[in-house]
Short mmCIF file of C-alpha atoms in Angstrom, two decimals:
data_model
loop_
_atom_site.label_atom_id
_atom_site.label_comp_id
_atom_site.label_asym_id
_atom_site.label_seq_id
_atom_site.Cartn_x
_atom_site.Cartn_y
_atom_site.Cartn_z
CA MET L 1 -18.32 -14.70 45.87
CA ILE L 2 -17.39 -11.12 46.22
CA LEU L 3 -14.52 -10.20 48.68
CA LEU L 4 -13.03 -6.98 49.45
CA ARG L 5 -9.96 -6.55 51.69
CA ASN L 6 -8.74 -3.28 52.93
CA VAL L 7 -9.73 -1.62 49.68
CA THR L 8 -9.01 2.16 49.07
CA LYS L 9 -9.93 4.16 46.26
CA ARG L 10 -8.19 7.56 45.92
CA TYR L 11 -8.72 9.64 42.74
CA PRO L 12 -5.89 11.77 41.31
CA ASN L 13 -7.51 15.02 42.61
CA GLY L 14 -6.76 13.58 46.13
CA HIS L 15 -10.41 12.68 46.89
CA GLU L 16 -10.67 9.39 48.69
CA ALA L 17 -13.96 7.68 47.71
CA LEU L 18 -13.51 4.54 49.63
CA SER L 19 -11.30 4.08 52.77
CA ARG L 20 -10.14 0.61 53.96
CA ILE L 21 -13.31 -1.30 52.91
CA ASN L 22 -13.79 -4.89 54.04
CA LEU L 23 -16.69 -6.68 52.48
CA SER L 24 -17.72 -10.16 51.74
CA LEU L 25 -20.86 -11.39 49.95
CA ASP L 26 -21.39 -15.28 49.76
CA ARG L 27 -22.27 -17.09 46.58
CA GLY L 28 -25.98 -16.81 45.96
CA ALA L 29 -26.54 -14.07 48.56
CA MET L 30 -28.11 -10.69 47.96
CA ALA L 31 -27.31 -7.37 49.72
CA PHE L 32 -28.03 -3.79 49.45
CA LEU L 33 -25.53 -0.93 49.48
CA THR L 34 -26.98 2.25 51.04
CA GLY L 35 -25.51 5.58 51.68
CA HIS L 36 -25.81 9.16 50.62
CA SER L 37 -25.02 10.18 47.08
CA GLY L 38 -21.13 10.61 47.04
CA ALA L 39 -20.69 8.09 49.84
CA GLY L 40 -18.91 5.83 47.45
CA LYS L 41 -21.64 3.36 46.34
CA SER L 42 -20.96 3.71 42.65
CA THR L 43 -17.27 3.57 43.12
CA LEU L 44 -17.62 0.24 45.06
CA LEU L 45 -19.60 -1.09 42.10
CA LYS L 46 -17.02 0.03 39.56
CA LEU L 47 -14.10 -1.57 41.38
CA ILE L 48 -16.16 -4.82 41.43
CA SER L 49 -16.83 -4.65 37.70
CA LEU L 50 -13.37 -3.52 36.84
CA ILE L 51 -14.50 -0.20 35.40
CA GLU L 52 -12.00 1.30 37.78
CA ARG L 53 -9.12 -0.26 39.79
CA PRO L 54 -8.55 0.15 43.51
CA SER L 55 -5.59 2.24 44.72
CA ARG L 56 -4.94 -0.15 47.45
CA GLY L 57 -6.39 -3.49 48.73
CA GLN L 58 -7.54 -6.63 47.14
CA ILE L 59 -10.71 -7.61 45.47
CA VAL L 60 -11.64 -11.15 44.68
CA VAL L 61 -14.79 -11.78 42.64
CA ASN L 62 -15.85 -15.31 41.65
CA GLY L 63 -12.59 -16.76 42.76
CA GLN L 64 -10.55 -14.37 40.53
CA ASN L 65 -8.13 -11.89 42.19
CA LEU L 66 -8.85 -8.67 40.18
CA GLU L 67 -5.33 -7.46 40.68
CA SER L 68 -4.13 -10.55 38.49
CA LEU L 69 -6.37 -9.71 35.53
CA SER L 70 -4.72 -7.94 32.64
CA GLY L 71 -6.68 -5.58 30.40
CA ARG L 72 -6.94 -8.18 27.89
CA GLN L 73 -8.81 -10.40 30.30
CA VAL L 74 -11.31 -7.62 31.50
CA PRO L 75 -13.96 -8.31 28.73
CA TYR L 76 -14.03 -12.04 29.66
CA PHE L 77 -14.20 -11.26 33.39
CA ARG L 78 -17.25 -8.56 32.73
CA ARG L 79 -19.10 -11.40 31.00
CA GLN L 80 -19.75 -12.94 34.34
CA ILE L 81 -21.28 -10.04 35.65
CA GLY L 82 -24.54 -8.22 34.80
CA ILE L 83 -24.42 -4.38 35.43
CA ILE L 84 -27.61 -2.23 35.64
CA PHE L 85 -27.52 1.61 35.96
CA GLN L 86 -29.77 4.22 37.06
CA ASP L 87 -29.52 5.58 33.52
CA HIS L 88 -30.28 2.44 31.69
CA HIS L 89 -27.54 3.13 28.93
CA LEU L 90 -29.95 1.56 26.24
CA LEU L 91 -28.87 2.17 22.48
CA HIS L 92 -31.49 4.24 20.66
CA ASP L 93 -30.61 3.09 17.27
CA ARG L 94 -31.88 -0.29 17.56
CA SER L 95 -34.88 -2.27 18.84
CA VAL L 96 -35.58 -3.61 22.37
CA PHE L 97 -34.63 -7.25 21.13
CA ASP L 98 -31.23 -6.10 19.65
CA ASN L 99 -30.34 -4.21 22.77
CA VAL L 100 -30.96 -7.17 24.98
CA ALA L 101 -29.13 -9.36 22.47
CA LEU L 102 -25.85 -7.29 22.60
CA PRO L 103 -24.11 -9.31 25.21
CA LEU L 104 -24.82 -12.51 23.39
CA VAL L 105 -23.70 -11.21 20.01
CA ILE L 106 -20.55 -9.96 21.71
CA GLN L 107 -20.04 -13.60 22.95
CA GLY L 108 -20.65 -15.03 19.34
CA TYR L 109 -23.86 -16.98 19.93
CA ARG L 110 -25.81 -18.33 16.93
CA GLN L 111 -28.90 -16.43 16.04
CA PRO L 112 -31.40 -19.16 17.12
CA GLU L 113 -29.76 -19.45 20.39
CA ILE L 114 -29.83 -15.65 20.78
CA ALA L 115 -33.54 -15.35 19.98
CA ARG L 116 -34.33 -17.93 22.43
CA ARG L 117 -32.42 -16.37 25.33
CA VAL L 118 -33.37 -12.80 24.51
CA ARG L 119 -37.16 -13.74 24.60
CA ALA L 120 -36.53 -15.61 27.86
CA ALA L 121 -35.00 -12.53 29.38
CA LEU L 122 -37.63 -10.10 27.95
CA ASP L 123 -40.26 -12.62 29.28
CA LYS L 124 -38.76 -12.50 32.73
CA VAL L 125 -39.06 -8.82 32.81
CA GLY L 126 -42.58 -8.88 31.45
CA LEU L 127 -41.70 -7.17 28.11
CA LEU L 128 -41.88 -10.05 25.69
CA HIS L 129 -44.60 -8.22 23.65
CA LYS L 130 -42.33 -5.09 23.20
CA GLU L 131 -39.39 -6.90 21.58
CA ASN L 132 -39.61 -4.93 18.28
CA ALA L 133 -40.19 -1.56 20.06
CA GLU L 134 -37.77 1.26 19.89
CA PRO L 135 -36.42 1.99 23.30
CA VAL L 136 -37.52 5.69 23.11
CA THR L 137 -41.10 4.61 22.89
CA LEU L 138 -40.98 2.85 26.19
CA SER L 139 -41.73 4.34 29.64
CA THR L 140 -38.87 4.93 32.06
CA GLY L 141 -39.97 1.70 33.99
CA GLU L 142 -39.99 -0.29 30.86
CA GLN L 143 -36.57 1.00 29.78
CA GLN L 144 -35.15 0.13 33.10
CA ARG L 145 -36.64 -3.37 32.67
CA VAL L 146 -35.07 -3.57 29.16
CA GLY L 147 -31.75 -2.77 30.94
CA ILE L 148 -32.18 -5.46 33.48
CA ALA L 149 -32.99 -8.03 30.79
CA ARG L 150 -29.85 -7.08 28.93
CA ALA L 151 -27.83 -7.57 32.21
CA VAL L 152 -29.19 -11.04 32.96
CA VAL L 153 -29.64 -12.46 29.16
CA HIS L 154 -26.19 -14.27 29.36
CA LYS L 155 -27.03 -15.73 32.87
CA PRO L 156 -24.21 -13.86 34.69
CA ALA L 157 -23.27 -15.30 38.11
CA ILE L 158 -23.31 -11.73 39.56
CA LEU L 159 -25.75 -8.90 39.25
CA LEU L 160 -24.76 -5.40 40.15
CA ALA L 161 -27.14 -2.52 40.17
CA ASP L 162 -26.45 1.16 40.71
CA GLU L 163 -29.59 3.00 41.91
CA PRO L 164 -31.67 0.96 39.54
CA THR L 165 -34.87 2.64 40.92
CA GLY L 166 -33.55 6.22 41.02
CA ASN L 167 -35.92 7.53 38.34
CA LEU L 168 -38.96 5.47 39.24
CA ASP L 169 -42.15 5.89 41.38
CA PRO L 170 -42.60 3.69 44.50
CA HIS L 171 -44.73 1.27 42.73
CA LEU L 172 -42.39 0.65 39.86
CA SER L 173 -39.45 0.52 42.31
CA ARG L 174 -40.96 -2.23 44.34
CA GLU L 175 -41.62 -4.12 40.91
CA ILE L 176 -37.97 -3.69 39.98
CA MET L 177 -36.83 -4.85 43.49
CA GLN L 178 -39.12 -7.77 43.26
CA LEU L 179 -37.20 -8.73 39.97
CA PHE L 180 -33.86 -8.62 41.62
CA LEU L 181 -35.34 -10.99 44.50
CA ARG L 182 -36.33 -13.39 41.98
CA PHE L 183 -33.05 -13.49 40.17
CA ASN L 184 -31.37 -13.96 43.60
CA GLN L 185 -33.79 -16.90 44.22
CA VAL L 186 -32.55 -18.80 41.27
CA GLY L 187 -28.86 -18.46 42.50
CA THR L 188 -27.46 -15.19 41.26
CA THR L 189 -25.34 -13.20 43.58
CA VAL L 190 -26.82 -9.75 43.75
CA LEU L 191 -25.63 -6.51 45.02
CA VAL L 192 -27.85 -3.34 44.70
CA ALA L 193 -26.80 0.26 45.61
CA SER L 194 -29.78 2.25 46.55
CA HIS L 195 -30.63 5.07 48.86
CA ASP L 196 -34.39 4.16 49.02
CA LEU L 197 -34.25 2.91 52.58
CA ASN L 198 -38.00 2.62 53.02
CA LEU L 199 -38.24 0.12 50.16
CA ILE L 200 -35.08 -2.03 50.77
CA SER L 201 -35.66 -2.29 54.49
CA SER L 202 -38.90 -4.10 53.79
CA LEU L 203 -37.10 -6.71 51.54
CA GLY L 204 -35.42 -8.73 54.23
CA LYS L 205 -31.85 -8.67 52.87
CA PRO L 206 -28.71 -7.43 54.48
CA MET L 207 -27.90 -3.91 54.15
CA VAL L 208 -24.37 -2.37 53.93
CA HIS L 209 -24.19 1.33 54.84
CA LEU L 210 -21.44 3.47 53.34
CA ASN L 211 -20.82 6.77 54.88
CA GLU L 212 -18.07 8.96 53.35
CA GLY L 213 -16.21 6.20 51.94
CA ARG L 214 -16.34 4.02 55.27
CA LEU L 215 -18.35 0.99 55.82
CA GLN L 216 -21.02 0.56 58.61
CA ARG L 217 -22.91 -2.74 58.46
CA ARG L 218 -26.62 -2.90 59.38
CA GLU L 219 -28.72 -6.10 59.61
CA ALA L 220 -32.12 -6.43 57.99
CA GLU L 221 -34.85 -5.59 60.05
CA ALA L 222 -37.36 -8.14 58.84
CA MET H 1 -27.96 -23.88 42.14
CA LYS H 2 -27.44 -22.56 38.62
CA ARG H 3 -24.34 -23.58 36.73
CA ARG H 4 -21.52 -21.12 37.23
CA ARG H 5 -19.03 -20.18 34.84
CA ALA H 6 -15.34 -19.47 35.92
CA LEU H 7 -13.11 -17.17 34.20
CA THR H 8 -11.64 -19.80 31.92
CA LEU H 9 -11.80 -18.89 28.37
CA PRO H 10 -14.38 -20.74 26.21
CA PRO H 11 -13.16 -23.90 24.44
CA VAL H 12 -11.18 -23.48 21.31
CA HIS H 13 -13.76 -24.75 18.78
CA ALA H 14 -16.50 -22.38 20.29
CA ARG H 15 -13.98 -19.50 20.09
CA PHE H 16 -13.40 -20.25 16.42
CA GLN H 17 -16.94 -20.48 15.79
CA ALA H 18 -17.62 -17.23 17.77
CA TYR H 19 -14.90 -15.62 15.82
CA GLY H 20 -16.32 -16.69 12.46
CA ILE H 21 -19.73 -15.40 13.42
CA ASN H 22 -18.46 -12.17 14.66
CA HIS H 23 -16.45 -11.60 11.55
CA LEU H 24 -19.45 -12.28 9.35
CA ARG H 25 -21.55 -9.90 11.53
CA ALA H 26 -19.12 -7.12 11.39
CA LEU H 27 -18.79 -7.60 7.60
CA VAL H 28 -22.42 -7.41 6.97
CA PHE H 29 -22.94 -4.65 9.37
CA SER H 30 -20.23 -2.33 7.97
CA LEU H 31 -21.52 -2.90 4.32
CA GLY H 32 -25.13 -2.26 5.44
CA LYS H 33 -23.78 1.12 7.03
CA LEU H 34 -22.41 2.25 3.75
CA TYR H 35 -25.58 1.36 1.97
CA ARG H 36 -27.66 3.09 4.61
CA ALA H 37 -25.84 6.37 4.10
CA PRO H 38 -25.35 6.24 0.37
CA PHE H 39 -24.86 9.98 -0.30
CA SER H 40 -21.96 10.44 2.25
CA SER H 41 -20.49 7.00 1.36
CA ALA H 42 -20.49 7.83 -2.26
CA LEU H 43 -18.83 11.16 -1.58
CA THR H 44 -16.03 9.44 0.40
CA LEU H 45 -15.63 6.77 -2.13
CA LEU H 46 -15.19 9.34 -4.81
CA VAL H 47 -12.59 11.34 -2.82
CA ILE H 48 -10.55 8.17 -2.41
CA ALA H 49 -11.05 7.11 -6.07
CA VAL H 50 -9.76 10.42 -7.30
CA ALA H 51 -6.75 10.18 -4.91
CA LEU H 52 -6.00 6.64 -6.34
CA THR H 53 -6.62 7.59 -9.97
CA LEU H 54 -4.05 10.43 -10.44
CA PRO H 55 -0.95 8.43 -9.46
CA THR H 56 -2.33 5.34 -11.24
CA LEU H 57 -2.72 7.39 -14.50
CA PHE H 58 0.69 8.62 -14.08
CA HIS H 59 1.90 5.06 -13.62
CA VAL H 60 0.17 3.78 -16.71
CA VAL H 61 1.41 6.64 -18.86
CA LEU H 62 5.00 6.07 -17.82
CA ASN H 63 4.59 2.30 -18.28
CA ASN H 64 3.50 3.05 -21.82
CA LEU H 65 6.44 5.31 -22.41
CA GLN H 66 8.77 2.85 -21.11
CA GLN H 67 7.49 0.19 -23.43
CA VAL H 68 7.83 2.40 -26.36
CA SER H 69 11.17 3.85 -25.61
CA PRO H 70 13.33 0.76 -26.48
CA GLN H 71 12.03 1.27 -29.98
CA TRP H 72 13.33 4.67 -30.09
CA SER H 73 16.56 3.93 -28.38
CA GLN H 74 17.20 1.38 -31.13
CA THR H 75 16.84 4.16 -33.75
CA ALA H 76 19.28 6.15 -31.58
CA GLN H 77 22.23 5.74 -33.74
CA ILE H 78 25.61 7.34 -33.12
CA SER H 79 27.49 8.74 -36.17
CA VAL H 80 31.08 8.24 -35.57
CA PHE H 81 33.03 10.60 -37.97
CA LEU H 82 36.58 9.51 -38.29
CA GLN H 83 39.80 11.46 -38.92
CA ASP H 84 40.53 12.15 -42.45
CA SER H 85 43.65 10.30 -42.20
CA VAL H 86 41.82 7.03 -41.78
CA ALA H 87 41.78 5.20 -44.88
CA ASP H 88 38.90 3.36 -46.33
CA GLU H 89 40.75 0.00 -46.03
CA GLN H 90 41.01 0.41 -42.22
CA LEU H 91 37.23 0.95 -41.82
CA PRO H 92 36.15 -2.72 -41.56
CA ALA H 93 38.78 -3.54 -38.89
CA LEU H 94 37.72 -0.52 -36.97
CA ALA H 95 34.04 -1.39 -37.16
CA THR H 96 34.82 -4.86 -35.96
CA ARG H 97 36.61 -3.47 -33.04
CA LEU H 98 33.79 -1.28 -32.20
CA ALA H 99 31.25 -3.98 -32.42
CA GLN H 100 33.07 -6.06 -30.00
CA ARG H 101 32.11 -3.50 -27.26
CA PRO H 102 29.48 -4.68 -24.94
CA ASP H 103 27.43 -1.61 -25.36
CA VAL H 104 27.50 -1.51 -29.08
CA ALA H 105 24.94 -3.68 -30.89
CA VAL H 106 25.97 -2.92 -34.50
CA ALA H 107 28.74 -1.02 -36.15
CA LEU H 108 28.32 -0.14 -39.81
CA PRO H 109 31.26 1.19 -41.83
CA VAL H 110 30.53 3.77 -44.46
CA THR H 111 33.13 4.72 -46.85
CA ARG H 112 33.67 8.26 -48.13
CA ALA H 113 32.17 7.26 -51.44
CA GLU H 114 29.15 5.61 -49.81
CA ALA H 115 28.61 8.61 -47.85
CA LEU H 116 28.64 10.89 -50.80
CA GLU H 117 26.36 8.56 -52.69
CA GLU H 118 23.76 8.66 -49.90
CA PHE H 119 24.08 12.24 -49.39
CA ARG H 120 23.60 12.84 -53.15
CA ALA H 121 20.35 10.63 -53.16
CA HIS H 122 18.88 12.11 -49.93
CA SER H 123 19.78 15.63 -49.54
CA GLY H 124 18.86 17.26 -52.69
CA PHE H 125 22.26 19.00 -52.82
CA ALA H 126 23.49 16.88 -55.56
CA GLU H 127 24.47 19.57 -57.99
CA ALA H 128 26.05 21.75 -55.31
CA LEU H 129 28.22 18.55 -54.47
CA ASP H 130 29.18 18.39 -58.18
CA THR H 131 30.51 21.82 -58.27
CA LEU H 132 32.78 21.06 -55.26
CA GLY H 133 34.62 18.47 -57.47
CA GLU H 134 36.34 16.85 -54.24
CA ASN H 135 34.47 14.63 -51.77
CA PRO H 136 34.29 16.75 -48.70
CA LEU H 137 32.85 13.93 -46.43
CA PRO H 138 34.90 11.87 -43.87
CA PRO H 139 34.57 8.19 -43.45
CA LEU H 140 32.01 7.26 -41.16
CA ILE H 141 30.92 4.35 -38.74
CA LEU H 142 27.30 4.13 -37.86
CA VAL H 143 27.09 2.70 -34.34
CA THR H 144 23.74 1.45 -32.95
CA PRO H 145 24.02 1.21 -29.03
CA ALA H 146 23.00 -1.82 -27.01
CA LEU H 147 21.00 -0.15 -24.39
CA GLU H 148 19.57 -1.96 -21.45
CA HIS H 149 16.30 -0.09 -20.96
CA GLY H 150 17.89 3.06 -22.45
CA SER H 151 19.50 4.61 -19.44
CA THR H 152 21.05 7.82 -20.36
CA THR H 153 24.45 7.26 -18.53
CA THR H 154 25.50 4.48 -20.78
CA LEU H 155 24.60 6.28 -23.83
CA GLU H 156 26.56 9.27 -22.79
CA GLY H 157 29.28 6.96 -21.75
CA LEU H 158 29.57 5.33 -25.19
CA VAL H 159 29.61 8.67 -26.80
CA ASN H 160 32.36 9.89 -24.62
CA ALA H 161 34.29 6.63 -25.20
CA LEU H 162 33.96 6.91 -28.83
CA ASN H 163 35.14 10.57 -28.80
CA ASN H 164 38.21 9.57 -26.94
CA MET H 165 39.36 7.19 -29.60
CA PRO H 166 42.25 8.67 -31.58
CA GLU H 167 40.80 7.67 -34.95
CA VAL H 168 37.65 9.56 -34.15
CA SER H 169 37.22 13.01 -35.07
CA ARG H 170 33.62 13.37 -33.66
CA ALA H 171 30.87 11.10 -32.32
CA LEU H 172 27.59 12.46 -32.62
CA MET H 173 24.36 11.18 -31.15
CA ASP H 174 21.60 11.57 -33.81
CA LEU H 175 18.88 11.59 -31.35
CA GLN H 176 19.77 13.64 -28.46
CA TRP H 177 16.14 14.22 -27.69
CA VAL H 178 16.03 10.46 -26.61
CA GLN H 179 18.37 11.49 -23.84
CA ARG H 180 16.12 14.23 -23.01
CA LEU H 181 13.04 11.97 -22.87
CA PHE H 182 14.88 9.68 -20.71
CA SER H 183 15.43 12.51 -18.30
CA ILE H 184 12.04 13.74 -18.38
CA MET H 185 10.88 10.13 -17.86
CA GLU H 186 13.07 9.91 -14.78
CA MET H 187 11.79 13.14 -13.65
CA LEU H 188 8.18 11.79 -14.16
CA GLN H 189 8.98 8.68 -12.28
CA ARG H 190 10.15 10.74 -9.29
CA ALA H 191 7.03 12.88 -9.52
CA THR H 192 4.76 9.86 -9.76
CA LEU H 193 6.62 8.36 -6.49
CA VAL H 194 6.02 11.52 -4.72
CA LEU H 195 2.45 11.97 -5.78
CA SER H 196 1.67 8.48 -4.95
CA LEU H 197 3.10 8.82 -1.66
CA LEU H 198 1.21 12.12 -0.89
CA LEU H 199 -2.09 10.86 -2.23
CA GLY H 200 -1.66 7.58 -0.51
CA LEU H 201 -1.31 9.43 2.67
CA GLY H 202 -4.57 11.29 1.62
CA VAL H 203 -6.36 8.22 1.37
CA LEU H 204 -5.23 7.23 4.89
CA LEU H 205 -6.29 10.45 6.10
CA VAL H 206 -9.69 10.46 4.46
CA VAL H 207 -10.53 6.99 5.68
CA GLY H 208 -9.01 7.83 9.04
CA ASN H 209 -11.22 10.94 9.37
CA THR H 210 -14.42 8.94 8.06
CA ILE H 211 -13.72 6.36 10.70
CA ARG H 212 -12.94 8.79 13.46
CA LEU H 213 -16.43 10.48 13.02
CA ASP H 214 -17.86 6.98 12.93
CA VAL H 215 -16.11 6.02 16.27
CA GLN H 216 -17.27 9.31 17.89
CA ASN H 217 -20.94 8.87 16.67
CA ARG H 218 -20.87 5.30 18.28
CA ARG H 219 -19.27 6.34 21.52
CA GLU H 220 -22.20 5.28 23.54
CA GLU H 221 -22.48 2.01 21.77
CA ILE H 222 -18.79 1.24 22.36
CA GLU H 223 -19.04 2.06 26.23
CA VAL H 224 -22.03 -0.16 26.42
CA ALA H 225 -20.35 -3.03 24.53
CA LYS H 226 -17.20 -2.79 26.72
CA LEU H 227 -19.47 -2.87 29.69
CA VAL H 228 -20.97 -6.15 28.75
CA GLY H 229 -17.71 -7.84 27.89
CA ALA H 230 -16.87 -6.83 24.38
CA THR H 231 -13.17 -7.43 23.57
CA ASP H 232 -11.23 -4.56 21.83
CA ALA H 233 -11.01 -6.92 18.78
CA PHE H 234 -14.82 -7.12 18.73
CA ILE H 235 -15.27 -3.45 18.86
CA ARG H 236 -12.49 -2.81 16.40
CA ARG H 237 -13.73 -5.17 13.74
CA PRO H 238 -16.79 -3.35 12.07
CA PHE H 239 -14.58 -0.12 11.91
CA LEU H 240 -11.70 -2.04 10.16
CA TYR H 241 -14.19 -3.72 7.68
CA GLY H 242 -15.62 -0.18 7.21
CA GLY H 243 -12.18 1.10 6.21
CA LEU H 244 -11.49 -1.88 4.17
CA TRP H 245 -14.69 -1.45 2.21
CA LEU H 246 -13.94 2.38 1.67
CA GLY H 247 -10.43 1.58 0.42
CA LEU H 248 -11.41 -1.32 -1.81
CA GLY H 249 -14.68 0.60 -3.07
CA GLY H 250 -12.42 3.71 -3.81
CA ALA H 251 -9.91 1.49 -5.68
CA MET H 252 -12.65 -0.22 -7.80
CA LEU H 253 -13.95 3.17 -8.79
CA ALA H 254 -10.42 4.43 -9.63
CA VAL H 255 -10.00 1.16 -11.79
CA VAL H 256 -13.29 2.24 -13.75
CA ILE H 257 -12.03 5.94 -14.06
CA VAL H 258 -8.45 4.88 -15.29
CA THR H 259 -10.03 2.45 -17.85
CA ILE H 260 -12.41 5.02 -19.23
CA THR H 261 -9.63 7.54 -19.57
CA ILE H 262 -7.48 5.12 -21.42
CA LEU H 263 -10.22 4.16 -23.67
CA LEU H 264 -10.83 7.89 -24.33
CA LEU H 265 -7.07 8.38 -25.02
CA SER H 266 -6.36 5.38 -27.07
CA GLY H 267 -7.97 6.74 -30.34
CA PRO H 268 -5.82 9.88 -30.38
CA VAL H 269 -2.73 8.04 -29.14
CA GLN H 270 -3.07 5.48 -32.21
CA ALA H 271 -3.40 8.41 -34.51
CA LEU H 272 -0.30 10.06 -33.23
CA SER H 273 1.56 6.91 -33.40
CA GLN H 274 0.58 6.32 -36.89
CA LEU H 275 1.87 9.76 -37.65
CA TYR H 276 5.20 8.87 -36.38
CA GLY H 277 5.09 5.64 -38.41
CA GLY H 278 5.00 3.59 -35.25
CA GLU H 279 2.48 0.91 -34.28
CA TRP H 280 1.86 0.96 -30.61
CA ARG H 281 -1.14 0.89 -28.70
CA LEU H 282 -2.00 2.57 -25.20
CA GLY H 283 -1.74 -0.22 -22.73
CA GLY H 284 -4.14 -0.32 -19.82
CA LEU H 285 -3.79 -1.37 -16.21
CA GLY H 286 -3.66 -4.98 -17.12
CA PHE H 287 -4.89 -7.74 -14.66
CA GLN H 288 -1.97 -7.46 -12.44
CA GLY H 289 -2.16 -3.64 -12.28
CA THR H 290 -5.78 -3.90 -11.41
CA LEU H 291 -5.13 -6.35 -8.71
CA ALA H 292 -2.29 -4.22 -7.27
CA LEU H 293 -4.57 -1.06 -7.24
CA LEU H 294 -7.38 -3.01 -5.54
CA GLY H 295 -5.07 -4.43 -2.99
CA LEU H 296 -3.42 -1.16 -2.32
CA GLY H 297 -6.78 0.56 -1.99
CA ALA H 298 -7.91 -2.08 0.66
CA LEU H 299 -4.71 -2.01 2.51
CA LEU H 300 -4.61 1.79 2.71
CA GLY H 301 -8.22 1.70 3.86
CA LEU H 302 -7.52 -0.98 6.47
CA ALA H 303 -4.41 0.91 7.78
CA GLY H 304 -6.24 4.19 7.88
CA SER H 305 -8.92 2.73 10.01
CA TRP H 306 -6.65 0.66 12.02
CA ILE H 307 -4.57 3.70 13.17
CA THR H 308 -7.67 5.82 14.04
CA VAL H 309 -9.53 3.12 15.80
CA ASN H 310 -6.68 2.14 17.81
CA GLN H 311 -6.00 5.85 18.85
CA HIS H 312 -9.48 6.41 19.75
CA LEU H 313 -10.76 3.19 21.26
CA ARG H 314 -8.36 3.68 24.19
CA HIS H 315 -10.14 6.87 25.33
CA ILE H 316 -13.46 5.29 25.41
CA GLU H 317 -14.05 3.39 28.48
CA PRO H 318 -17.29 2.71 30.45
CA ARG H 319 -17.70 5.36 33.26
#
């Protein structure tokens, strides 16, 4: 599903964020990406979601070689991916419902279909009763869950999350991770970047460790 | 296993449907934004309206002058005074010769005696003439030029040609002010053109600036939209509609202002034209003019936002 071959990312200032990364994640699999901040976790996720392009190497996502995708095709490519950030990137000028609806609006769904899918997604993250709320009135954990609902509302094949529990207490973090496990159970390929080793080592999924842009694989302990 | 979607574009009919829905949403959204910020929207519309009104008024005034001026040029007779040697009997033949020229509409011969008669009747110098004893007036041909929309060059050319004829002592245009009017009108036409270009550029800049602020205010939204798979066209659309509404709204306001101005002017203009014994009314924009102004406004608005959005959209990418 996700395949990286010899991928290197060097920024114009000479900093090499990733060096010769080889990584493969099967369809329907789930893995954690660990490492210190600055180890290249975010860069890796950005390369997979085509926010950035690699300096060298090949990336294949869902059967498409990203090198061959033109700028015009990038939006359509991104529609197969749900992305979640530590900072949830919610829009504060509209309700929870409208935030979650954005990917569907962009894809031109009709209103009844949008309402149905948005409510289903909000239900999955347990926020159905907050659909009319303004994002600022929600707690941090709730905002993060709205972000997750928005990432999954269009049923993407792949879910990428960059430090999704970075701002949350251990209890909320565990809840969020449980959500990802549930999405994985219904077939979504999930890749989560996190430095919370205590939490993720208890979840029984493979972990990939990044250190200064290089890869070290660790097996799950449970 | 869940159904997977590969990176094939959606089917054509679905894309058309999505396209229509997206257009409708962008249209409603951009109108709603104008509505939600009534004060700043009104100010922007007013600025655009003023910028469109000025050249439009110039244009309307020029149009009116051009419609009136053929009437004037018809009264622009050329008095062709002949040499004393030309006898009265030669006059009709000469007049016929002149009338055959393409730039002459009518050539009317006036003999010495007729000229004296007329002079006696109109000038009030009848007694003074009687004391002269001898008729001092030369024979005359009154030439009415056939002008195509009264360009000064042909008038001048005609007068020169007449002056060069051996039988002619002097050809005088009675209404040199017509010539001056034509020159003034040509100047005004140029001025209107320059003014239109400048103010059209002004409209582009006003719309561009408004849309630029709008793009900057919605930077975060654009980043998020790109992140969840919005195409550039999708992101551009509400801004383009926004520019379109500004241009169209400004043009509509300009039509109202121009119409009111013409209504205000039409009374005095009619009074003036009656003083000159004329019977013409101040023409308005007309249906075609109104359509043209609305279309131009919409086009300028669209162009202004298009240029701005394309310039700024490139720099906004998800980080």
